[in-house]
C-alpha cells in the first residue's frame, strides 16, 4: 500500500502545482464604462429666447465656435441695458468727494490761521491739534472714496469684457446693446448633448446648460479593483478592452492613474480602488457610456 499512498500524494502535489500555475497566470477581469477625458456644460448666462441652434450632437467644434444664437428675454434685456447705461455708478461717490474737498479747504485755511496765531504766541496749541486732525480726517476720507471709485471702475471694465465675450463684439459704457447674442464653445471637442427643448422660440433660463461639449480622443475607462489585486497593477500597464456593444471588439488601454484611497472605508466591507485607463479613440467609435470589459494579465505583465 505505501506505493499507492505515494502515487496519490504525487497526484495531489501535481494538481496543486497546476492549480497554482493557473492562478498565477489568471487575468483580472473587470467592467467599467467609457468616459470622456473632459466634459464641459455650456451654460446660458441670461434668460434667453432661442433664435437658432447651430450644432447637432456629434459635431466637431473649436474654442469659440458658435453653438446657439439667442436674444435676451425682455426683463433681462432691460436690466442689462440699465447696467451698461449707468456705468460704474460712481456719481454719488464723486459728489461726496466734492463736498469733502470744500470742507478740507475750509479746515486747511483755519488750520493755517491757527498755526500763525500759535507762532505769535496768541493761539492755542490744543485748538491747532484739533484742526490738524480735521484736515487729516478729510484727506483720509477723500482717499478712501477715490479708492472705491477705482475699484468700481475696474469691476465695471471687467463686466464690459464679460459682456463683450457673450455678445462676441466690444461692448462700451452707455451703448445700446446688440439684439442678438451667441453661445460659444468653451473648448475644442465634440457636441455630446443638445437639450431637446432647445428649439427656435423656446425660453431658456439663465444657469441652464443646453449643450455639453466633450473630448473623445483618447477616452477614459475607470474600473474598481479588489484590494487583493490592486498591487498587481502598475501605472503604465496595458490591458485588453472589450466592448460588448461593438461585438466584443478589442482595444488596448494604458493605466494612467491608480487611486490610493478605497471607495469604501467601512471595515466590514471589502475595499476597492479606482484604476483609470486611457484608450485611443481616433475614429470616435467609442462613445461615453459604452460598457467595457477590462482584462489585466497577472503580475502586471503587458496585455497580449
PDB file of C-alpha atoms in Angstrom:
ATOM      1  CA  UNK A   1       0.000   0.000   0.000  1.00  0.00           C
ATOM      2  CA  UNK A   2       2.818   2.503   0.552  1.00  0.00           C
ATOM      3  CA  UNK A   3       3.356   2.880  -3.160  1.00  0.00           C
ATOM      4  CA  UNK A   4      -0.355   3.664  -3.637  1.00  0.00           C
ATOM      5  CA  UNK A   5      -0.125   6.381  -0.956  1.00  0.00           C
ATOM      6  CA  UNK A   6       2.989   7.831  -2.608  1.00  0.00           C
ATOM      7  CA  UNK A   7       1.294   7.833  -6.002  1.00  0.00           C
ATOM      8  CA  UNK A   8      -1.757   9.613  -4.592  1.00  0.00           C
ATOM      9  CA  UNK A   9       0.494  12.125  -2.872  1.00  0.00           C
ATOM     10  CA  UNK A  10       2.326  12.789  -6.129  1.00  0.00           C
ATOM     11  CA  UNK A  11      -1.016  13.300  -7.919  1.00  0.00           C
ATOM     12  CA  UNK A  12      -2.234  15.740  -5.258  1.00  0.00           C
ATOM     13  CA  UNK A  13       1.030  17.705  -5.409  1.00  0.00           C
ATOM     14  CA  UNK A  14       0.910  17.856  -9.206  1.00  0.00           C
ATOM     15  CA  UNK A  15      -2.688  19.064  -9.120  1.00  0.00           C
ATOM     16  CA  UNK A  16      -1.809  21.732  -6.563  1.00  0.00           C
ATOM     17  CA  UNK A  17       1.149  22.907  -8.676  1.00  0.00           C
ATOM     18  CA  UNK A  18      -1.027  23.043 -11.788  1.00  0.00           C
ATOM     19  CA  UNK A  19      -3.712  25.000  -9.913  1.00  0.00           C
ATOM     20  CA  UNK A  20      -1.081  27.407  -8.564  1.00  0.00           C
ATOM     21  CA  UNK A  21       0.326  27.930 -12.051  1.00  0.00           C
ATOM     22  CA  UNK A  22      -3.143  28.665 -13.420  1.00  0.00           C
ATOM     23  CA  UNK A  23      -3.852  31.067 -10.577  1.00  0.00           C
ATOM     24  CA  UNK A  24      -0.520  32.803 -11.191  1.00  0.00           C
ATOM     25  CA  UNK A  25      -1.378  33.257 -14.888  1.00  0.00           C
ATOM     26  CA  UNK A  26      -5.032  34.155 -14.297  1.00  0.00           C
ATOM     27  CA  UNK A  27      -6.186  37.508 -15.661  1.00  0.00           C
ATOM     28  CA  UNK A  28      -8.040  40.104 -13.612  1.00  0.00           C
ATOM     29  CA  UNK A  29     -11.290  40.841 -15.448  1.00  0.00           C
ATOM     30  CA  UNK A  30     -13.341  43.918 -14.536  1.00  0.00           C
ATOM     31  CA  UNK A  31     -16.100  46.034 -16.012  1.00  0.00           C
ATOM     32  CA  UNK A  32     -16.417  49.784 -16.368  1.00  0.00           C
ATOM     33  CA  UNK A  33     -17.797  52.426 -18.696  1.00  0.00           C
ATOM     34  CA  UNK A  34     -16.284  54.640 -21.344  1.00  0.00           C
ATOM     35  CA  UNK A  35     -15.950  58.301 -20.294  1.00  0.00           C
ATOM     36  CA  UNK A  36     -14.691  61.471 -21.910  1.00  0.00           C
ATOM     37  CA  UNK A  37     -11.384  62.917 -20.765  1.00  0.00           C
ATOM     38  CA  UNK A  38     -13.084  66.314 -20.359  1.00  0.00           C
ATOM     39  CA  UNK A  39     -16.768  67.254 -20.437  1.00  0.00           C
ATOM     40  CA  UNK A  40     -17.914  70.863 -20.195  1.00  0.00           C
ATOM     41  CA  UNK A  41     -21.511  72.032 -19.920  1.00  0.00           C
ATOM     42  CA  UNK A  42     -22.113  75.236 -21.886  1.00  0.00           C
ATOM     43  CA  UNK A  43     -24.086  77.471 -19.528  1.00  0.00           C
ATOM     44  CA  UNK A  44     -26.654  80.015 -20.671  1.00  0.00           C
ATOM     45  CA  UNK A  45     -25.639  83.297 -18.969  1.00  0.00           C
ATOM     46  CA  UNK A  46     -29.008  85.117 -19.255  1.00  0.00           C
ATOM     47  CA  UNK A  47     -32.705  84.403 -19.545  1.00  0.00           C
ATOM     48  CA  UNK A  48     -32.933  83.905 -23.285  1.00  0.00           C
ATOM     49  CA  UNK A  49     -35.222  83.367 -26.245  1.00  0.00           C
ATOM     50  CA  UNK A  50     -33.653  80.883 -28.663  1.00  0.00           C
ATOM     51  CA  UNK A  51     -33.357  82.065 -32.264  1.00  0.00           C
ATOM     52  CA  UNK A  52     -31.195  79.417 -33.951  1.00  0.00           C
ATOM     53  CA  UNK A  53     -29.408  76.225 -32.934  1.00  0.00           C
ATOM     54  CA  UNK A  54     -26.200  75.935 -34.939  1.00  0.00           C
ATOM     55  CA  UNK A  55     -24.910  72.456 -33.986  1.00  0.00           C
ATOM     56  CA  UNK A  56     -26.104  68.900 -33.587  1.00  0.00           C
ATOM     57  CA  UNK A  57     -24.793  66.014 -31.443  1.00  0.00           C
ATOM     58  CA  UNK A  58     -21.551  64.677 -32.875  1.00  0.00           C
ATOM     59  CA  UNK A  59     -20.474  67.969 -34.456  1.00  0.00           C
ATOM     60  CA  UNK A  60     -16.803  68.866 -34.046  1.00  0.00           C
ATOM     61  CA  UNK A  61     -16.195  72.317 -32.547  1.00  0.00           C
ATOM     62  CA  UNK A  62     -13.250  74.540 -31.695  1.00  0.00           C
ATOM     63  CA  UNK A  63     -12.791  77.020 -28.882  1.00  0.00           C
ATOM     64  CA  UNK A  64     -15.166  79.889 -29.626  1.00  0.00           C
ATOM     65  CA  UNK A  65     -17.245  78.018 -32.198  1.00  0.00           C
ATOM     66  CA  UNK A  66     -20.834  79.388 -32.280  1.00  0.00           C
ATOM     67  CA  UNK A  67     -23.387  76.970 -30.864  1.00  0.00           C
ATOM     68  CA  UNK A  68     -26.648  78.885 -30.362  1.00  0.00           C
ATOM     69  CA  UNK A  69     -27.909  82.318 -31.361  1.00  0.00           C
ATOM     70  CA  UNK A  70     -30.379  83.902 -28.952  1.00  0.00           C
ATOM     71  CA  UNK A  71     -31.783  87.203 -27.750  1.00  0.00           C
ATOM     72  CA  UNK A  72     -32.359  88.411 -24.223  1.00  0.00           C
ATOM     73  CA  UNK A  73     -35.743  87.924 -22.625  1.00  0.00           C
ATOM     74  CA  UNK A  74     -37.434  91.331 -22.205  1.00  0.00           C
ATOM     75  CA  UNK A  75     -36.786  91.802 -18.480  1.00  0.00           C
ATOM     76  CA  UNK A  76     -33.213  90.534 -18.769  1.00  0.00           C
ATOM     77  CA  UNK A  77     -32.606  92.984 -21.621  1.00  0.00           C
ATOM     78  CA  UNK A  78     -33.921  95.933 -19.571  1.00  0.00           C
ATOM     79  CA  UNK A  79     -31.749  95.036 -16.581  1.00  0.00           C
ATOM     80  CA  UNK A  80     -28.618  94.566 -18.674  1.00  0.00           C
ATOM     81  CA  UNK A  81     -29.175  97.737 -20.708  1.00  0.00           C
ATOM     82  CA  UNK A  82     -29.635  99.726 -17.490  1.00  0.00           C
ATOM     83  CA  UNK A  83     -26.372  98.292 -16.151  1.00  0.00           C
ATOM     84  CA  UNK A  84     -24.441  99.310 -19.267  1.00  0.00           C
ATOM     85  CA  UNK A  85     -26.052 102.754 -19.376  1.00  0.00           C
ATOM     86  CA  UNK A  86     -25.456 103.546 -15.705  1.00  0.00           C
ATOM     87  CA  UNK A  87     -21.788 102.613 -15.907  1.00  0.00           C
ATOM     88  CA  UNK A  88     -19.695 102.116 -12.782  1.00  0.00           C
ATOM     89  CA  UNK A  89     -22.120 104.088 -10.616  1.00  0.00           C
ATOM     90  CA  UNK A  90     -19.559 106.494  -9.158  1.00  0.00           C
ATOM     91  CA  UNK A  91     -21.633 109.694  -9.352  1.00  0.00           C
ATOM     92  CA  UNK A  92     -22.605 109.669  -5.676  1.00  0.00           C
ATOM     93  CA  UNK A  93     -19.018 108.985  -4.615  1.00  0.00           C
ATOM     94  CA  UNK A  94     -17.719 111.832  -6.764  1.00  0.00           C
ATOM     95  CA  UNK A  95     -20.331 114.144  -5.253  1.00  0.00           C
ATOM     96  CA  UNK A  96     -19.133 113.193  -1.774  1.00  0.00           C
ATOM     97  CA  UNK A  97     -15.555 113.967  -2.792  1.00  0.00           C
ATOM     98  CA  UNK A  98     -16.531 117.462  -3.969  1.00  0.00           C
ATOM     99  CA  UNK A  99     -18.264 118.165  -0.670  1.00  0.00           C
ATOM    100  CA  UNK A 100     -15.324 116.851   1.354  1.00  0.00           C
ATOM    101  CA  UNK A 101     -12.846 118.856  -0.711  1.00  0.00           C
ATOM    102  CA  UNK A 102     -14.765 122.034   0.172  1.00  0.00           C
ATOM    103  CA  UNK A 103     -14.685 121.110   3.840  1.00  0.00           C
ATOM    104  CA  UNK A 104     -10.990 120.285   3.513  1.00  0.00           C
ATOM    105  CA  UNK A 105     -10.285 123.689   2.005  1.00  0.00           C
ATOM    106  CA  UNK A 106     -12.088 125.419   4.888  1.00  0.00           C
ATOM    107  CA  UNK A 107     -10.363 123.245   7.507  1.00  0.00           C
ATOM    108  CA  UNK A 108      -6.963 123.871   5.891  1.00  0.00           C
ATOM    109  CA  UNK A 109      -7.479 127.629   5.961  1.00  0.00           C
ATOM    110  CA  UNK A 110      -8.498 127.501   9.636  1.00  0.00           C
ATOM    111  CA  UNK A 111      -5.522 125.271  10.401  1.00  0.00           C
ATOM    112  CA  UNK A 112      -3.104 127.673   8.678  1.00  0.00           C
ATOM    113  CA  UNK A 113      -4.589 130.637  10.568  1.00  0.00           C
ATOM    114  CA  UNK A 114      -4.214 128.741  13.856  1.00  0.00           C
ATOM    115  CA  UNK A 115      -0.596 127.956  13.040  1.00  0.00           C
ATOM    116  CA  UNK A 116       0.096 131.668  12.554  1.00  0.00           C
ATOM    117  CA  UNK A 117      -1.515 132.531  15.871  1.00  0.00           C
ATOM    118  CA  UNK A 118       0.426 129.802  17.684  1.00  0.00           C
ATOM    119  CA  UNK A 119       3.605 131.149  16.080  1.00  0.00           C
ATOM    120  CA  UNK A 120       2.967 134.578  17.555  1.00  0.00           C
ATOM    121  CA  UNK A 121       2.000 133.124  20.919  1.00  0.00           C
ATOM    122  CA  UNK A 122      -1.626 134.231  20.588  1.00  0.00           C
ATOM    123  CA  UNK A 123      -3.156 130.865  19.637  1.00  0.00           C
ATOM    124  CA  UNK A 124      -3.960 127.624  21.429  1.00  0.00           C
ATOM    125  CA  UNK A 125      -1.899 124.552  20.588  1.00  0.00           C
ATOM    126  CA  UNK A 126      -4.833 122.316  21.571  1.00  0.00           C
ATOM    127  CA  UNK A 127      -7.069 124.089  19.046  1.00  0.00           C
ATOM    128  CA  UNK A 128      -4.365 123.699  16.383  1.00  0.00           C
ATOM    129  CA  UNK A 129      -4.112 119.966  17.107  1.00  0.00           C
ATOM    130  CA  UNK A 130      -7.883 119.576  16.641  1.00  0.00           C
ATOM    131  CA  UNK A 131      -7.730 121.433  13.333  1.00  0.00           C
ATOM    132  CA  UNK A 132      -4.826 119.217  12.193  1.00  0.00           C
ATOM    133  CA  UNK A 133      -6.933 116.159  12.973  1.00  0.00           C
ATOM    134  CA  UNK A 134      -9.828 117.569  10.944  1.00  0.00           C
ATOM    135  CA  UNK A 135      -7.580 118.158   7.931  1.00  0.00           C
ATOM    136  CA  UNK A 136      -6.102 114.644   8.180  1.00  0.00           C
ATOM    137  CA  UNK A 137      -9.586 113.109   8.563  1.00  0.00           C
ATOM    138  CA  UNK A 138     -10.935 114.849   5.447  1.00  0.00           C
ATOM    139  CA  UNK A 139      -7.886 113.754   3.426  1.00  0.00           C
ATOM    140  CA  UNK A 140      -8.292 110.122   4.555  1.00  0.00           C
ATOM    141  CA  UNK A 141     -11.992 110.069   3.672  1.00  0.00           C
ATOM    142  CA  UNK A 142     -11.276 111.552   0.237  1.00  0.00           C
ATOM    143  CA  UNK A 143      -8.571 108.925  -0.386  1.00  0.00           C
ATOM    144  CA  UNK A 144     -10.991 106.130   0.595  1.00  0.00           C
ATOM    145  CA  UNK A 145     -13.611 107.437  -1.818  1.00  0.00           C
ATOM    146  CA  UNK A 146     -11.044 107.624  -4.646  1.00  0.00           C
ATOM    147  CA  UNK A 147     -10.068 104.020  -3.854  1.00  0.00           C
ATOM    148  CA  UNK A 148     -13.735 102.950  -4.044  1.00  0.00           C
ATOM    149  CA  UNK A 149     -14.110 104.708  -7.396  1.00  0.00           C
ATOM    150  CA  UNK A 150     -11.048 102.926  -8.791  1.00  0.00           C
ATOM    151  CA  UNK A 151     -12.407  99.563  -7.643  1.00  0.00           C
ATOM    152  CA  UNK A 152     -15.800 100.276  -9.189  1.00  0.00           C
ATOM    153  CA  UNK A 153     -14.134 101.251 -12.459  1.00  0.00           C
ATOM    154  CA  UNK A 154     -12.082  98.051 -12.512  1.00  0.00           C
ATOM    155  CA  UNK A 155     -15.164  95.924 -11.788  1.00  0.00           C
ATOM    156  CA  UNK A 156     -17.183  97.680 -14.472  1.00  0.00           C
ATOM    157  CA  UNK A 157     -14.402  97.262 -17.039  1.00  0.00           C
ATOM    158  CA  UNK A 158     -14.306  93.549 -16.221  1.00  0.00           C
ATOM    159  CA  UNK A 159     -18.080  93.378 -16.645  1.00  0.00           C
ATOM    160  CA  UNK A 160     -17.849  95.043 -20.061  1.00  0.00           C
ATOM    161  CA  UNK A 161     -15.231  92.495 -21.113  1.00  0.00           C
ATOM    162  CA  UNK A 162     -17.510  89.706 -19.937  1.00  0.00           C
ATOM    163  CA  UNK A 163     -20.429  91.141 -21.913  1.00  0.00           C
ATOM    164  CA  UNK A 164     -18.180  91.559 -24.952  1.00  0.00           C
ATOM    165  CA  UNK A 165     -17.473  87.825 -24.765  1.00  0.00           C
ATOM    166  CA  UNK A 166     -21.179  86.976 -24.581  1.00  0.00           C
ATOM    167  CA  UNK A 167     -22.096  89.336 -27.429  1.00  0.00           C
ATOM    168  CA  UNK A 168     -18.991  88.393 -29.430  1.00  0.00           C
ATOM    169  CA  UNK A 169     -18.209  92.074 -30.047  1.00  0.00           C
ATOM    170  CA  UNK A 170     -16.888  95.031 -27.983  1.00  0.00           C
ATOM    171  CA  UNK A 171     -19.413  96.498 -25.524  1.00  0.00           C
ATOM    172  CA  UNK A 172     -18.820 100.042 -24.255  1.00  0.00           C
ATOM    173  CA  UNK A 173     -20.432 102.016 -21.463  1.00  0.00           C
ATOM    174  CA  UNK A 174     -23.610 103.857 -22.491  1.00  0.00           C
ATOM    175  CA  UNK A 175     -24.047 101.975 -25.777  1.00  0.00           C
ATOM    176  CA  UNK A 176     -27.237 100.262 -26.854  1.00  0.00           C
ATOM    177  CA  UNK A 177     -26.758  96.523 -26.629  1.00  0.00           C
ATOM    178  CA  UNK A 178     -26.879  94.415 -29.805  1.00  0.00           C
ATOM    179  CA  UNK A 179     -30.067  92.460 -30.342  1.00  0.00           C
ATOM    180  CA  UNK A 180     -28.510  89.009 -30.764  1.00  0.00           C
ATOM    181  CA  UNK A 181     -26.018  87.059 -28.660  1.00  0.00           C
ATOM    182  CA  UNK A 182     -24.121  83.889 -29.456  1.00  0.00           C
ATOM    183  CA  UNK A 183     -23.408  80.992 -27.121  1.00  0.00           C
ATOM    184  CA  UNK A 184     -19.945  79.682 -27.993  1.00  0.00           C
ATOM    185  CA  UNK A 185     -17.922  76.586 -27.166  1.00  0.00           C
ATOM    186  CA  UNK A 186     -15.523  76.888 -24.207  1.00  0.00           C
ATOM    187  CA  UNK A 187     -13.180  74.203 -25.581  1.00  0.00           C
ATOM    188  CA  UNK A 188     -12.396  72.150 -28.625  1.00  0.00           C
ATOM    189  CA  UNK A 189     -14.071  68.763 -28.917  1.00  0.00           C
ATOM    190  CA  UNK A 190     -17.412  67.312 -29.950  1.00  0.00           C
ATOM    191  CA  UNK A 191     -21.015  68.125 -29.154  1.00  0.00           C
ATOM    192  CA  UNK A 192     -22.186  65.342 -26.846  1.00  0.00           C
ATOM    193  CA  UNK A 193     -25.640  66.626 -25.967  1.00  0.00           C
ATOM    194  CA  UNK A 194     -28.190  69.174 -27.143  1.00  0.00           C
ATOM    195  CA  UNK A 195     -31.216  69.773 -24.925  1.00  0.00           C
ATOM    196  CA  UNK A 196     -34.345  68.509 -26.763  1.00  0.00           C
ATOM    197  CA  UNK A 197     -36.172  71.689 -25.693  1.00  0.00           C
ATOM    198  CA  UNK A 198     -33.585  73.886 -27.422  1.00  0.00           C
ATOM    199  CA  UNK A 199     -35.711  74.999 -30.366  1.00  0.00           C
ATOM    200  CA  UNK A 200     -36.236  78.415 -32.019  1.00  0.00           C
ATOM    201  CA  UNK A 201     -38.689  80.477 -29.982  1.00  0.00           C
ATOM    202  CA  UNK A 202     -38.168  78.496 -26.771  1.00  0.00           C
ATOM    203  CA  UNK A 203     -37.383  80.250 -23.480  1.00  0.00           C
ATOM    204  CA  UNK A 204     -34.256  79.091 -21.681  1.00  0.00           C
ATOM    205  CA  UNK A 205     -33.342  80.197 -18.172  1.00  0.00           C
ATOM    206  CA  UNK A 206     -30.019  81.616 -17.029  1.00  0.00           C
ATOM    207  CA  UNK A 207     -27.753  79.000 -15.496  1.00  0.00           C
ATOM    208  CA  UNK A 208     -29.091  76.137 -17.603  1.00  0.00           C
ATOM    209  CA  UNK A 209     -26.725  74.044 -19.705  1.00  0.00           C
ATOM    210  CA  UNK A 210     -28.435  73.306 -23.037  1.00  0.00           C
ATOM    211  CA  UNK A 211     -25.289  71.863 -24.652  1.00  0.00           C
ATOM    212  CA  UNK A 212     -22.395  69.701 -23.467  1.00  0.00           C
ATOM    213  CA  UNK A 213     -19.013  69.536 -25.164  1.00  0.00           C
ATOM    214  CA  UNK A 214     -16.555  66.672 -24.634  1.00  0.00           C
ATOM    215  CA  UNK A 215     -13.150  65.496 -25.801  1.00  0.00           C
ATOM    216  CA  UNK A 216     -13.257  61.968 -27.229  1.00  0.00           C
ATOM    217  CA  UNK A 217      -9.716  61.059 -28.247  1.00  0.00           C
ATOM    218  CA  UNK A 218      -8.500  59.491 -26.110  1.00  0.00           C
ATOM    219  CA  UNK A 219     -11.301  58.277 -23.836  1.00  0.00           C
ATOM    220  CA  UNK A 220     -11.100  57.064 -20.244  1.00  0.00           C
ATOM    221  CA  UNK A 221     -12.296  53.912 -18.520  1.00  0.00           C
ATOM    222  CA  UNK A 222     -12.425  53.574 -14.734  1.00  0.00           C
ATOM    223  CA  UNK A 223     -12.728  50.175 -13.062  1.00  0.00           C
ATOM    224  CA  UNK A 224     -12.876  49.153  -9.367  1.00  0.00           C
ATOM    225  CA  UNK A 225     -10.061  46.761  -8.439  1.00  0.00           C
ATOM    226  CA  UNK A 226     -10.260  44.485  -5.372  1.00  0.00           C
ATOM    227  CA  UNK A 227      -7.706  45.140  -2.630  1.00  0.00           C
ATOM    228  CA  UNK A 228      -6.017  41.748  -3.071  1.00  0.00           C
ATOM    229  CA  UNK A 229      -5.360  42.523  -6.755  1.00  0.00           C
ATOM    230  CA  UNK A 230      -4.539  46.219  -6.710  1.00  0.00           C
ATOM    231  CA  UNK A 231      -0.801  45.720  -6.079  1.00  0.00           C
ATOM    232  CA  UNK A 232      -0.536  43.615  -9.236  1.00  0.00           C
ATOM    233  CA  UNK A 233      -1.436  46.658 -11.364  1.00  0.00           C
ATOM    234  CA  UNK A 234       1.017  49.465 -12.052  1.00  0.00           C
ATOM    235  CA  UNK A 235       0.825  52.790 -13.865  1.00  0.00           C
ATOM    236  CA  UNK A 236       1.907  52.133 -17.444  1.00  0.00           C
ATOM    237  CA  UNK A 237       0.479  48.582 -17.585  1.00  0.00           C
ATOM    238  CA  UNK A 238      -1.538  47.653 -20.633  1.00  0.00           C
ATOM    239  CA  UNK A 239      -4.948  45.994 -20.571  1.00  0.00           C
ATOM    240  CA  UNK A 240      -7.222  44.493 -23.202  1.00  0.00           C
ATOM    241  CA  UNK A 241     -10.528  46.369 -23.507  1.00  0.00           C
ATOM    242  CA  UNK A 242     -13.530  44.571 -24.990  1.00  0.00           C
ATOM    243  CA  UNK A 243     -16.698  46.458 -25.894  1.00  0.00           C
ATOM    244  CA  UNK A 244     -19.746  44.140 -25.893  1.00  0.00           C
ATOM    245  CA  UNK A 245     -21.897  46.563 -27.898  1.00  0.00           C
ATOM    246  CA  UNK A 246     -19.269  46.520 -30.669  1.00  0.00           C
ATOM    247  CA  UNK A 247     -19.302  42.720 -30.993  1.00  0.00           C
ATOM    248  CA  UNK A 248     -16.557  42.451 -28.354  1.00  0.00           C
ATOM    249  CA  UNK A 249     -14.162  44.499 -30.454  1.00  0.00           C
ATOM    250  CA  UNK A 250     -10.814  44.765 -28.660  1.00  0.00           C
ATOM    251  CA  UNK A 251      -8.847  47.886 -27.818  1.00  0.00           C
ATOM    252  CA  UNK A 252      -5.659  48.452 -25.855  1.00  0.00           C
ATOM    253  CA  UNK A 253      -5.831  50.588 -22.735  1.00  0.00           C
ATOM    254  CA  UNK A 254      -2.978  52.054 -20.705  1.00  0.00           C
ATOM    255  CA  UNK A 255      -3.164  52.541 -16.928  1.00  0.00           C
ATOM    256  CA  UNK A 256      -2.531  56.220 -16.204  1.00  0.00           C
ATOM    257  CA  UNK A 257      -3.826  56.578 -12.642  1.00  0.00           C
ATOM    258  CA  UNK A 258      -4.419  54.346  -9.605  1.00  0.00           C
ATOM    259  CA  UNK A 259      -6.319  55.607  -6.597  1.00  0.00           C
ATOM    260  CA  UNK A 260      -4.682  55.169  -3.191  1.00  0.00           C
ATOM    261  CA  UNK A 261      -7.975  55.588  -1.331  1.00  0.00           C
ATOM    262  CA  UNK A 262     -10.589  52.864  -1.125  1.00  0.00           C
ATOM    263  CA  UNK A 263     -14.051  53.644  -2.408  1.00  0.00           C
ATOM    264  CA  UNK A 264     -15.451  52.208   0.857  1.00  0.00           C
ATOM    265  CA  UNK A 265     -13.646  52.645   4.193  1.00  0.00           C
ATOM    266  CA  UNK A 266     -16.140  50.553   6.212  1.00  0.00           C
ATOM    267  CA  UNK A 267     -14.075  47.784   7.874  1.00  0.00           C
ATOM    268  CA  UNK A 268     -16.900  45.284   7.382  1.00  0.00           C
ATOM    269  CA  UNK A 269     -16.778  45.680   3.602  1.00  0.00           C
ATOM    270  CA  UNK A 270     -14.051  44.716   1.113  1.00  0.00           C
ATOM    271  CA  UNK A 271     -12.018  47.574  -0.309  1.00  0.00           C
ATOM    272  CA  UNK A 272     -11.901  48.527  -3.972  1.00  0.00           C
ATOM    273  CA  UNK A 273      -9.654  51.079  -5.671  1.00  0.00           C
ATOM    274  CA  UNK A 274     -10.384  53.005  -8.853  1.00  0.00           C
ATOM    275  CA  UNK A 275      -7.997  52.373 -11.724  1.00  0.00           C
ATOM    276  CA  UNK A 276      -8.168  54.718 -14.707  1.00  0.00           C
ATOM    277  CA  UNK A 277      -7.116  53.701 -18.212  1.00  0.00           C
ATOM    278  CA  UNK A 278      -6.590  55.798 -21.323  1.00  0.00           C
ATOM    279  CA  UNK A 279      -7.810  54.293 -24.606  1.00  0.00           C
ATOM    280  CA  UNK A 280      -7.034  55.824 -28.039  1.00  0.00           C
ATOM    281  CA  UNK A 281     -10.206  56.618 -29.983  1.00  0.00           C
ATOM    282  CA  UNK A 282      -9.096  58.173 -33.308  1.00  0.00           C
ATOM    283  CA  UNK A 283     -12.184  57.008 -35.247  1.00  0.00           C
ATOM    284  CA  UNK A 284     -14.521  58.096 -32.390  1.00  0.00           C
ATOM    285  CA  UNK A 285     -16.192  54.705 -32.331  1.00  0.00           C
ATOM    286  CA  UNK A 286     -16.029  54.605 -28.511  1.00  0.00           C
ATOM    287  CA  UNK A 287     -18.858  56.687 -27.100  1.00  0.00           C
ATOM    288  CA  UNK A 288     -19.337  57.792 -23.497  1.00  0.00           C
ATOM    289  CA  UNK A 289     -21.449  55.281 -21.620  1.00  0.00           C
ATOM    290  CA  UNK A 290     -20.372  52.154 -23.535  1.00  0.00           C
ATOM    291  CA  UNK A 291     -19.846  49.196 -21.226  1.00  0.00           C
ATOM    292  CA  UNK A 292     -16.238  47.969 -21.254  1.00  0.00           C
ATOM    293  CA  UNK A 293     -14.732  44.664 -20.107  1.00  0.00           C
ATOM    294  CA  UNK A 294     -11.149  45.197 -18.966  1.00  0.00           C
ATOM    295  CA  UNK A 295      -8.653  42.338 -18.681  1.00  0.00           C
ATOM    296  CA  UNK A 296      -5.347  42.737 -16.855  1.00  0.00           C
ATOM    297  CA  UNK A 297      -2.741  39.986 -17.083  1.00  0.00           C
ATOM    298  CA  UNK A 298      -1.297  38.701 -13.830  1.00  0.00           C
ATOM    299  CA  UNK A 299       1.822  40.240 -12.290  1.00  0.00           C
ATOM    300  CA  UNK A 300       1.397  43.481 -14.188  1.00  0.00           C
ATOM    301  CA  UNK A 301       2.521  41.956 -17.497  1.00  0.00           C
ATOM    302  CA  UNK A 302       1.744  43.662 -20.779  1.00  0.00           C
ATOM    303  CA  UNK A 303      -1.576  42.533 -22.253  1.00  0.00           C
ATOM    304  CA  UNK A 304      -1.367  40.462 -25.362  1.00  0.00           C
TER     305      UNK A 304
END
